[in-house]
Coordinates of C-alpha atoms and ligand atoms in Angstrom, one line a residue:
X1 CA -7.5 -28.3 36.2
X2 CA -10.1 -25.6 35.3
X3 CA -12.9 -25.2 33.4
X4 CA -13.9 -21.9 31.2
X5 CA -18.1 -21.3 31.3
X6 CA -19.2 -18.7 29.8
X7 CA -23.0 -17.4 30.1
X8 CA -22.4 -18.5 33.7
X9 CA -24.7 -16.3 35.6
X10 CA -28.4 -16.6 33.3
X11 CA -30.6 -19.9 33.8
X12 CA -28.9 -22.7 33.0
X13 CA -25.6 -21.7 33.7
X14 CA -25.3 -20.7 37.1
X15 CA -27.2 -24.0 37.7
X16 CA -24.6 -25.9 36.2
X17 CA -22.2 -23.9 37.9
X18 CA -23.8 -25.0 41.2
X19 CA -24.1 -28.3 40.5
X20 CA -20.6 -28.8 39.0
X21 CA -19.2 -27.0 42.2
X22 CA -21.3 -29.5 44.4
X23 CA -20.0 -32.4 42.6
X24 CA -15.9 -31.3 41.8
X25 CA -13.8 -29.4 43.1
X26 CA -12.4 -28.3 39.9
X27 CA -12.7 -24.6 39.6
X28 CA -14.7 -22.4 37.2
X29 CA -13.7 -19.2 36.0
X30 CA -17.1 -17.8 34.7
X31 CA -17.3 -15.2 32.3
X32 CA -20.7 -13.4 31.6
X33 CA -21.4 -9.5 30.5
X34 CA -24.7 -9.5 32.5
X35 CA -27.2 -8.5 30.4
X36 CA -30.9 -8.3 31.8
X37 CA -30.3 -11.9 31.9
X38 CA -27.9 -12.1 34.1
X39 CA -27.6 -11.8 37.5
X40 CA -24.9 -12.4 40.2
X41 CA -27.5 -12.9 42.9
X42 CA -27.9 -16.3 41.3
X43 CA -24.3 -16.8 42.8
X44 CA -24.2 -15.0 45.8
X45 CA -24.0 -18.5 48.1
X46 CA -20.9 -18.9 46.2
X47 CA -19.3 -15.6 47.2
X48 CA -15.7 -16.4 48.9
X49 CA -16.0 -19.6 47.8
X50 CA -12.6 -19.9 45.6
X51 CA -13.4 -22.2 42.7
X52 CA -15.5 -19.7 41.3
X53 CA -14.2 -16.8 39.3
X54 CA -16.3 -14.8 37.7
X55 CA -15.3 -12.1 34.8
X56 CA -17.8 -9.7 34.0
X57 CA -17.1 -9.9 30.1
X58 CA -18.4 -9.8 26.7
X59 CA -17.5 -13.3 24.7
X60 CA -17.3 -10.6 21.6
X61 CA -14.0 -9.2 23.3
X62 CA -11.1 -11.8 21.4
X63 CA -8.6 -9.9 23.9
X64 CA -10.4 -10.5 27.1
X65 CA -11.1 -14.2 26.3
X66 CA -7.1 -14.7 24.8
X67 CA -5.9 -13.2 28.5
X68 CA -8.5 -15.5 30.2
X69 CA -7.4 -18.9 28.2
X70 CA -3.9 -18.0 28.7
X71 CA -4.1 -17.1 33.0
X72 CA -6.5 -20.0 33.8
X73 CA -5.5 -22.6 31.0
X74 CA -9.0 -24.4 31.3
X75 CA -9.1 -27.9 30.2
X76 CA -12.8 -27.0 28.5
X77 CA -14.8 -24.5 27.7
X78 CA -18.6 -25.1 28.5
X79 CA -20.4 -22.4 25.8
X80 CA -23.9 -21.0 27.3
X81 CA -24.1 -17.3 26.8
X82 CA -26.5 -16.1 24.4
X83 CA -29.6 -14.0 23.9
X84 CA -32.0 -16.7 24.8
X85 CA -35.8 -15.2 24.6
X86 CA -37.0 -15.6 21.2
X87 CA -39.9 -12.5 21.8
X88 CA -37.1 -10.5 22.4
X89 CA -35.0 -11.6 19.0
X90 CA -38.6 -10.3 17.3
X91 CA -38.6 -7.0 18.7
X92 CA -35.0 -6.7 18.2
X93 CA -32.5 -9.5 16.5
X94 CA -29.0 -7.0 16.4
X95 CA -28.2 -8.4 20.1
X96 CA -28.7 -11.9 18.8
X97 CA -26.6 -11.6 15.7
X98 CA -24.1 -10.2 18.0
X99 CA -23.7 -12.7 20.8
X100 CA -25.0 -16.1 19.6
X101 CA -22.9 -15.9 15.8
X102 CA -20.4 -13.1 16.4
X103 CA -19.5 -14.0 20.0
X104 CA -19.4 -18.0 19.1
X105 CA -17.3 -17.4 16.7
X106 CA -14.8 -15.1 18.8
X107 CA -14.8 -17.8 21.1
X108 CA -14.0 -20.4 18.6
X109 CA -11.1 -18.6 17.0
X110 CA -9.8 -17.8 20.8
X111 CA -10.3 -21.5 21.7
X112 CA -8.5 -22.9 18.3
X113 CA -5.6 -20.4 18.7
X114 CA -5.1 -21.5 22.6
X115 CA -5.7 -25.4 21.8
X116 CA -3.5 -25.0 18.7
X117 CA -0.5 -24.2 21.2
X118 CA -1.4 -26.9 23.3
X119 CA 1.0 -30.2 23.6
X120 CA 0.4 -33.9 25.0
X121 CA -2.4 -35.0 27.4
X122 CA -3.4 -31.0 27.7
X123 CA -4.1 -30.9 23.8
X124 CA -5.6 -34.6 23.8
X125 CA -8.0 -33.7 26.4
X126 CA -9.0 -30.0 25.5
X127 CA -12.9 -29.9 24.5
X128 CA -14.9 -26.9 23.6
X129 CA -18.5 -27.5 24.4
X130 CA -21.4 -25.7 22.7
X131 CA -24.6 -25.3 24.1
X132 CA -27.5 -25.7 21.6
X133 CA -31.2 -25.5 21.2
X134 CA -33.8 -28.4 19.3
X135 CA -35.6 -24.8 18.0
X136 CA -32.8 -25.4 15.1
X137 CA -34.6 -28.0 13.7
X138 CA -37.7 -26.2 13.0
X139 CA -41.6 -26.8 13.8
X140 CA -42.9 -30.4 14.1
X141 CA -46.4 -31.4 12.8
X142 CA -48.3 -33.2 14.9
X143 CA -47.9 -36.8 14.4
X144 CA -44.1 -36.3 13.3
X145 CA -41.6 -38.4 14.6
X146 CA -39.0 -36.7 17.1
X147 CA -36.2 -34.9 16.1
X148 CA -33.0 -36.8 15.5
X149 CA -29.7 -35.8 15.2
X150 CA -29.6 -35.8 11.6
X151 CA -33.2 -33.9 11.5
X152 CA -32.4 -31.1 8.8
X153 CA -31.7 -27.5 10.3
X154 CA -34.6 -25.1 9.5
X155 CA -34.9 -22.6 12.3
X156 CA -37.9 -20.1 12.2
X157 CA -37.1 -17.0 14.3
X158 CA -34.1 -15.1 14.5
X159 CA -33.0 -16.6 18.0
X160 CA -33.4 -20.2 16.2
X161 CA -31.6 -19.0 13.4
X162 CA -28.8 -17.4 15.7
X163 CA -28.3 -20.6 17.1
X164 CA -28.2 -22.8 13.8
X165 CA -25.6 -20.1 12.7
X166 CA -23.7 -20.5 16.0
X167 CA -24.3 -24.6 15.9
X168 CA -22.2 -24.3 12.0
X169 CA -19.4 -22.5 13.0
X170 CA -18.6 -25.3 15.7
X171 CA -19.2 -27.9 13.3
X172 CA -16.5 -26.2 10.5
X173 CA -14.1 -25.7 13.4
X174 CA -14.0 -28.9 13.8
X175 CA -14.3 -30.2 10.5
X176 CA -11.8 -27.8 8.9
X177 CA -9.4 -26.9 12.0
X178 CA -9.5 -30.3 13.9
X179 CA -11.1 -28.3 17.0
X180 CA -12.1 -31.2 19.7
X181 CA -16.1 -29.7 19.9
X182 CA -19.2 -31.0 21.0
X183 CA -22.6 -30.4 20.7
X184 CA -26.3 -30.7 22.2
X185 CA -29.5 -29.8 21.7
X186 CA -32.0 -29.4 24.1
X187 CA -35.4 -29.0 24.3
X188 CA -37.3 -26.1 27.0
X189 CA -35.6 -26.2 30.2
X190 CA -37.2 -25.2 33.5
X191 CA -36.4 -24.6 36.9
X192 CA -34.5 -22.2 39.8
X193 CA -33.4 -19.1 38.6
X194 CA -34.7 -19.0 35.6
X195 CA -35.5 -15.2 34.3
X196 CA -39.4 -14.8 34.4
X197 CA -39.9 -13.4 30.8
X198 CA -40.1 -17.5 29.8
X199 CA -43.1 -19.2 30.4
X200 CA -43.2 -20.9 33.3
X201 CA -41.7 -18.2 35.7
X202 CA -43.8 -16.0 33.6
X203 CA -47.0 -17.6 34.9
X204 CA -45.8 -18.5 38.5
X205 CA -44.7 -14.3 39.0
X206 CA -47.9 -13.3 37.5
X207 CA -50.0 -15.9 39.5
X208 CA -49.0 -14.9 42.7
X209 CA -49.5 -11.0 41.3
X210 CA -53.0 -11.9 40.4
X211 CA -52.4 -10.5 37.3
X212 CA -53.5 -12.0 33.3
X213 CA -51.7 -15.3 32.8
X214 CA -51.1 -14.5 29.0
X215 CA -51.0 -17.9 26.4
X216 CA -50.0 -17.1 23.0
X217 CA -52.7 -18.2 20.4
X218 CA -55.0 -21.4 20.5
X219 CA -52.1 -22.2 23.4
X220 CA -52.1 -26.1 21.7
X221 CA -48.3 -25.2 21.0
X222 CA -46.4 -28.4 22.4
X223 CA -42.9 -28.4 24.2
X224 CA -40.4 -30.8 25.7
X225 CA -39.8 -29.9 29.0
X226 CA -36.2 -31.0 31.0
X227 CA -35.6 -30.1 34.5
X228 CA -32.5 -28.0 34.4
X229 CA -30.6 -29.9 36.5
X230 CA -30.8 -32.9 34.0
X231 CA -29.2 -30.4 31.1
X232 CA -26.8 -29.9 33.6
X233 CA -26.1 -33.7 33.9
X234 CA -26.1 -34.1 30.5
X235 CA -23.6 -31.5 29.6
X236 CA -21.6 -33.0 32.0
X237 CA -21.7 -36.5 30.8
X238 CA -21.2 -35.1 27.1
X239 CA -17.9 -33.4 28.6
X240 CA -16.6 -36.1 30.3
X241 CA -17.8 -39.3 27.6
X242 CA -19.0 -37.5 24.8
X243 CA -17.1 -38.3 21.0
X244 CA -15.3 -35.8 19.6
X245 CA -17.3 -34.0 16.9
X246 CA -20.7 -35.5 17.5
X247 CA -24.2 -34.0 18.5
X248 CA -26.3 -35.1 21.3
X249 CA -29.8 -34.2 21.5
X250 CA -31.2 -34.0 25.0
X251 CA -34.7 -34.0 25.9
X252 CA -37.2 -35.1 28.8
X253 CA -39.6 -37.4 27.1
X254 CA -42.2 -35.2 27.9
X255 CA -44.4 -33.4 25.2
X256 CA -46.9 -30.7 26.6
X257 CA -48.9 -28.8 25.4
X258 CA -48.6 -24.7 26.5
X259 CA -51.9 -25.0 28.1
X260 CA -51.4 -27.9 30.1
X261 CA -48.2 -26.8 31.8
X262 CA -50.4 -23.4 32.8
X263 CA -53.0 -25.4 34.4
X264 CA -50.8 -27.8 36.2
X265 CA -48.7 -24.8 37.7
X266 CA -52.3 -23.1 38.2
X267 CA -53.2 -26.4 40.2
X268 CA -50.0 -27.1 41.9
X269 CA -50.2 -23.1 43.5
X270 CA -53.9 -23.9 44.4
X271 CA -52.5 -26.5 46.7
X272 CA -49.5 -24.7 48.1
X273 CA -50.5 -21.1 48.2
X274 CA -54.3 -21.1 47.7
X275 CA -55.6 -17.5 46.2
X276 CA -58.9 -16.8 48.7
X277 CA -60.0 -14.7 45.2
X278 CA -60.8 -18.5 43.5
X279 CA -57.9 -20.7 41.3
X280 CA -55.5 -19.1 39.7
X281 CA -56.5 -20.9 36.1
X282 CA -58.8 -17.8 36.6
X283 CA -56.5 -15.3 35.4
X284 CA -56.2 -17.5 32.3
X285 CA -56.2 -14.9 28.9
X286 CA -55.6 -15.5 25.7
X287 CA -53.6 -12.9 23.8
X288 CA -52.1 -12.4 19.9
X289 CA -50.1 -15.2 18.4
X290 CA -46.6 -15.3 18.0
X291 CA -45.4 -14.1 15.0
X292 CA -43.6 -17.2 13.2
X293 CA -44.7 -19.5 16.4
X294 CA -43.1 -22.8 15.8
X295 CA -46.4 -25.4 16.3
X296 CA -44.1 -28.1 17.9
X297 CA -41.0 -29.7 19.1
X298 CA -39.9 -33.1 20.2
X299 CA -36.9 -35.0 20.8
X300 CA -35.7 -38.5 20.5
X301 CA -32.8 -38.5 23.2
X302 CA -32.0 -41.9 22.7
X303 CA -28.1 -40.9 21.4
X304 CA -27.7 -39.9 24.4
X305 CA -28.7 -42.7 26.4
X306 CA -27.1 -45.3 24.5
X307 CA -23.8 -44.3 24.0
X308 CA -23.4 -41.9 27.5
X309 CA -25.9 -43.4 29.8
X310 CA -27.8 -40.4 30.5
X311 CA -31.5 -40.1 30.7
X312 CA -33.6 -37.5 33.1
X313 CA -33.9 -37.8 36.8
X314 CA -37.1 -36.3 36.8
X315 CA -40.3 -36.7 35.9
X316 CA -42.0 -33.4 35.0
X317 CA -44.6 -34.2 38.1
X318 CA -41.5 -34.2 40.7
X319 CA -39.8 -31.2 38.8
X320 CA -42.8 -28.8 38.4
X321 CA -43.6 -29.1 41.7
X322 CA -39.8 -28.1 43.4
X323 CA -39.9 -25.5 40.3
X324 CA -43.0 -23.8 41.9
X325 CA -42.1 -24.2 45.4
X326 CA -38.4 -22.7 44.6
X327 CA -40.4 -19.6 43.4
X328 CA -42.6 -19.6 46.5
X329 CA -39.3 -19.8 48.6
X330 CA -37.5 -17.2 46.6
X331 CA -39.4 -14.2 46.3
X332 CA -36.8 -11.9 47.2
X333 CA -34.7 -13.2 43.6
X334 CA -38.1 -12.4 41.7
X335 CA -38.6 -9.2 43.2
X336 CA -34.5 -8.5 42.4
X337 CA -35.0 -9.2 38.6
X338 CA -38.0 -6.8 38.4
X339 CA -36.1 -4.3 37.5
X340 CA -37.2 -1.2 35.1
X341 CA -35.8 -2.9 32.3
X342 CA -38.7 -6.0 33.1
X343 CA -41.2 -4.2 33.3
X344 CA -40.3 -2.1 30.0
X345 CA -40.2 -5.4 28.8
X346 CA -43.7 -6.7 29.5
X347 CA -45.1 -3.2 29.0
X348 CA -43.5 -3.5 25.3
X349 CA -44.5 -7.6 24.6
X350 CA -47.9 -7.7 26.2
X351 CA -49.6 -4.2 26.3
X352 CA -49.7 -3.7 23.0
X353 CA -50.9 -7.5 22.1
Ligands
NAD1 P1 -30.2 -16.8 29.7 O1 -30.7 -15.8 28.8 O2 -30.9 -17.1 31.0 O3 -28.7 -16.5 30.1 C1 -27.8 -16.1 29.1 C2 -26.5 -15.6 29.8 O4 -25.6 -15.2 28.9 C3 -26.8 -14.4 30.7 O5 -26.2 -14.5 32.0 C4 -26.2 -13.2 29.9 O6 -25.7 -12.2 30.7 C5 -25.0 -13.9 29.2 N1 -24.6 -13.2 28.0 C6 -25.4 -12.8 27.0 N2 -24.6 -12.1 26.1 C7 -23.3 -12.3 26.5 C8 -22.1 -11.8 25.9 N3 -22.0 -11.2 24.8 N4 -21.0 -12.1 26.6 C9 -21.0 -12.8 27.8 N5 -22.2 -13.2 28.4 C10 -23.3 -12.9 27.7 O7 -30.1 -18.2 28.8 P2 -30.4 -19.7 29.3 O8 -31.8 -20.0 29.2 O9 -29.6 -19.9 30.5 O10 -29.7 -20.4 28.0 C11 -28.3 -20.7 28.1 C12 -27.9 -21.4 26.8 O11 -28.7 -22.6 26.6 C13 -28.2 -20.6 25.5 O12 -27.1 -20.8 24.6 C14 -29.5 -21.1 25.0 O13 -29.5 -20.9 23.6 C15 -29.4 -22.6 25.3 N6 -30.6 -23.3 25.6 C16 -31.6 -22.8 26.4 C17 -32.8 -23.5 26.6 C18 -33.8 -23.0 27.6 O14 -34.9 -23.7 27.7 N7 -33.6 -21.9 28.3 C19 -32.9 -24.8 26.0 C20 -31.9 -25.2 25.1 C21 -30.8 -24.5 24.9
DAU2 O1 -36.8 -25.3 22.9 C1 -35.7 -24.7 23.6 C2 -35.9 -23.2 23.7 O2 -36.9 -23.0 24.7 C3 -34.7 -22.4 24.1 O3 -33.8 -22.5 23.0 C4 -35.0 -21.0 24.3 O4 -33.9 -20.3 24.8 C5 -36.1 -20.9 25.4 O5 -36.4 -19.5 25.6 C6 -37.3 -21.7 25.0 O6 -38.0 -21.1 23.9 P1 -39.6 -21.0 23.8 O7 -39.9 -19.9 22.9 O8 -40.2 -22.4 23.6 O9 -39.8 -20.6 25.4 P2 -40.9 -19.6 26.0 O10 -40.8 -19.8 27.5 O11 -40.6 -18.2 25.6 O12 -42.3 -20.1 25.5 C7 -42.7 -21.4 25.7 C8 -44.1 -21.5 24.9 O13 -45.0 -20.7 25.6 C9 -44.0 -21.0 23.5 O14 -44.9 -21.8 22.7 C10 -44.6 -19.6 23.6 C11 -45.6 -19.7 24.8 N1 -45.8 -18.5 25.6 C12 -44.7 -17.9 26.1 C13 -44.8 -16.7 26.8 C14 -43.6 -16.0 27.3 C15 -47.1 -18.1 25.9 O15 -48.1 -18.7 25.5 N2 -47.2 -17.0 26.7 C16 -46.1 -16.3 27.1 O16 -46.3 -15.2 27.8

């Protein structure tokens, strides 16, 4: 048996790839077009290692992804690729339109022309898995209860709004063609490997750079925050247990506020590589808003937990801390991802703000 992950080589992919590899040895064949975001040094301890193949491919090519379902007849597909970075869908929303509607929906037609042909257990057990955002859902105010999985959709940015799109195809596929999907929806992940235009890289890279440690407005925006290697878990429960057709959201029971998480990884690098300059909450600057900035999110994950039995490992106090010490330890990836195309990145998002 073999599973199909595509998006296999950005954040939360090539950590579910590593975890899925340390826990099975059912292959992955791993298809990913590296964009900025993607980057095969996240695999490189994997190199030789024969239950990984990875395609460098664009989910957008139908032929590419017929030739790969019909050569590795994958009992799944896990779904991650996407343009992820909502600045980025601001400056420029084409690449989002692209991937995260037009790709999913390649992939979808690909998968329902490949399951369609399937007979028996192999057609019984066939699930395409599609991973989702809570950003659909909108902003929260304040004292609002958690999202749900029935919260109505009403993304705000164009990445929120390529996802919804994306999150409706699966659902008609599977409503109108019988396609065995599943969904979930998770709050903001952190981690390894994860690509230092997000927030928390962001402010561990610049940190240790001594440069500005730029919060977006008031910086009273709240998050859920999940240790990636919970996502991972969950996806895998949702795989192996989850129903046919349903939605999970997933979450870590653990609203913050932007400003908080800054000073806690300020704090924790105070205490594991102290700046002789003074604390790193020093560097602190506050810089223009967002445009559209959702105010909050939160999820109620309890859909999850009572009909799959999953709930976080971590706490964010245990996962923060390996998150910053991962960075400390892997300086060499950072430096590898700070390419020209990074720093034209921060030169275009934050000189100008
Ligand atoms: P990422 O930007 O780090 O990685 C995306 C990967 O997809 C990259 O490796 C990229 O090369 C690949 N890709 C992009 N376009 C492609 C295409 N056309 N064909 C093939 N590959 C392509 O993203 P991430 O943070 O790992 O997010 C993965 C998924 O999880 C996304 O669908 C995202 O919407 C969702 N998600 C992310 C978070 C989070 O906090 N990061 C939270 C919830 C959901
Ligand atoms: O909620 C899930 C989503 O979380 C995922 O779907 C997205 O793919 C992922 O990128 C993430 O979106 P956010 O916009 O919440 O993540 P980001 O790390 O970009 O920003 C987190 C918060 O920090 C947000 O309120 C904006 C703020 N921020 C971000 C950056 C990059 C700053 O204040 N300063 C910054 O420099």
């Amino acid at each position: 048996m073999t599973i199909l992950v595509t998006g296999g080589a950005g954040f939360i992919g090539v950590n579910f790839v590593h975890d899925w590899l340390a826990v099975s040895d059912e292959p992955v064949v791993n298809l990913d077009v590296l964009t900025y975001a993607g980057n095969p040094d996240s695999f490189a301890s994997l190199r030789g290692d024969g239950r990984h193949i990875f395609v460098k491919g664009d989910i957008c090519d139908r032929e590419l992804v017929d030739r790969l379902l019909a050569e590795h007849r994958p009992r799944a597909i896990v779904h991650f690729a996407a343009e992820s970075h909502v600045d980025r869908s601001i400056h420029g929303p084409g690449e989002f339109m692209r991937t995260n509607v037009t790709g999913t929906f390649t992939l979808l037609e690909a998968a329902r022309a490949y399951w369609g042909a399937l007979e028996g257990a192999e057609r019984e057990g066939f699930r395409f898995h599609h991973v989702s955002t809570d950003e659909v859902y909108g902003s929260l105010t304040a004292d609002a209860a958690p999202f749900t999985e029935t919260h109505p959709y009403e993304p705000n940015s164009p990445y929120s709004a390529s996802k919804a799109a994306s999150d409706h195809l699966v659902r008609a596929w599977h409503h109108t063609y019988g396609l065995p999907v599943t969904t979930s929806n998770c709050s903001n992940n952190y981690g390894p490997y994860h690509f230092p235009e997000k927030l928390i890289p962001l402010i561990i890279v610049n940190a240790l750079a001594g440069k500005p440690l730029p919060i977006y407005g008031d910086g009273r925006q709240v998050r859920d925050w999940l240790y990636v290697k919970d996502h991972c878990a969950a996806i895998r429960v949702v795989l192996e247990r989850g129903r046919v057709g349903e939605t999970y959201n997933v979450g870590g029971w653990n609203e913050k506020p932007n400003i908080d998480i800054v000073n806690t990884v300020c704090a924790l690098l105070d205490e594991l590589r102290p700046d002789a300059a003074g604390p790193y909450s020093r560097l602190i600057t506050y810089v223009a808003d967002r445009p559209g900035h959702d105010r909050r999110y939160a999820i109620d994950a309890r859909k999850i937990e009572r009909e799959l039995g999953w709930r976080p490992a971590e706490t964010f106090e245990t996962g923060i801390r390996k998150t910053v010490q991962w960075y400390l330890d892997n300086q060499a990836w950072v430096s590898n991802v700070q390419t020209g195309a990074y720093r034209e990145w921060v030169e275009r998002n934050y000189v100008a703000r």
